[in-house]
Phi, psi and omega in degrees: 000151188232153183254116153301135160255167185219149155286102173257147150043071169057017174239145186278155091333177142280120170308339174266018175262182173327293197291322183296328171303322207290291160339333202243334174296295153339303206272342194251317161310000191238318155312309149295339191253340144315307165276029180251302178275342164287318180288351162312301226273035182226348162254166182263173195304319191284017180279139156272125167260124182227147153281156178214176185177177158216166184213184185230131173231104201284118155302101183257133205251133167278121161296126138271153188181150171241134163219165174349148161276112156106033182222152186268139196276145168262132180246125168312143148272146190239333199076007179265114197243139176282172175197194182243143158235119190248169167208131188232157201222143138225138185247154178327327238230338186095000197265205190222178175173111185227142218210093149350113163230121189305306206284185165272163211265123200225228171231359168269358203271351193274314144029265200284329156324287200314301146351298195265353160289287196315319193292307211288312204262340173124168174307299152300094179244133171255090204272160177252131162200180207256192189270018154348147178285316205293348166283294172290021196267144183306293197306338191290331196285312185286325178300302174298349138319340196225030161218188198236049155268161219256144164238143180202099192285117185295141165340154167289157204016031173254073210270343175292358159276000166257128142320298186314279195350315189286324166316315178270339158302313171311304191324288178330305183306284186300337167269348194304157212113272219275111176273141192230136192276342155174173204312322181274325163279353155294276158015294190290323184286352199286295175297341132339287175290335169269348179291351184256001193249150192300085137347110146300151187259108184331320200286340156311308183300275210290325181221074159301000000 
């Protein structure tokens, strides 16, 4: 099998060793922040720049059960978990926004976000989001044709270049733990906790 490389400060790397990740990690922040600041200086002040992103918050429930003594215990798995689905926004500006979505994340729920970013944030908006299908999906392309919102897409795999992303790692730090009795009071603490928690500032993400 052969391994791509990158040059750093004139020497090849392996692209999967540290240094070549960290290079390439670098070269996709620099890359983005460069096109973030070209669709900047092509829109006019009255654009919002938002991040967007989505998570899953998995109902974790305690079994009590009796077994054998001196046996090991066993549970059926079904793979099935009930869960919560949120989708969220940060803007340039710090606020935030964040929204329960019953159904799977599909390209009408990215739609109807988009829909609900412009009521929140004004008709001009400039989102950053990753390459989800249901993000790229031909109709979000045909909706966002016929409004002035602006779309600007992150490198492939690099989820460490959304802001939001840290927003569902904070989430996570605060329900961790905790069992919840069913799917509306996992919920109710979930928009709790983002409703408390310390925004990250795009200009960390978008202009290293």
């Amino acid at each position: 099998a052969s391994c791509s490389s990158v040059d750093v400060r004139g020497r090849s790397v392996l692209e999967d060793s540290p240094t070549g990740i960290l290079q390439v990690r670098r070269a996709c922040a620099g890359s983005l922040a460069r096109r973030v600041q070209k669709k900047r200086n092509s829109l006019d002040d009255e654009y919002t720049i938002l991040t967007i992103d989505q998570t899953r918050q998995v109902l974790s429930t305690l079994i009590y059960a009796w077994f054998p003594e001196g046996e090991r215990p066993s549970l059926p798995v079904t793979g099935k978990w009930d869960s919560i689905k949120l989708l969220g926004a940060v803007s340039d500006a710090g606020e935030t926004f964040f929204v329960p979505c019953e159904e799977n994340f599909n390209s009408d729920t990215t739609i109807r976000l988009l829909d609900a970013l412009q009521t929140e944030f004004g008709e001009k908006i400039c989102v950053v989001l990753d390459n989800a299908s249901y993000f790229t999906a031909n109709a979000v392309q045909e909706f966002v044709e016929d409004t002035p919102i602006e779309l600007c897409y992150l490198p492939r795999g690099s989820p460490e270049l959304n802001p939001t992303e840290e927003c569902w790692r904070k989430l996570n730090r605060a329900l961790g733990n905790r069992l919840f009795e069913n799917l509306d009071k996992l919920q109710d603490a979930a928009l709790s906790a983002l409703d408390d928690l310390e925004p990250p500032q795009l200009s960390t993400y978008l202009c290293p």
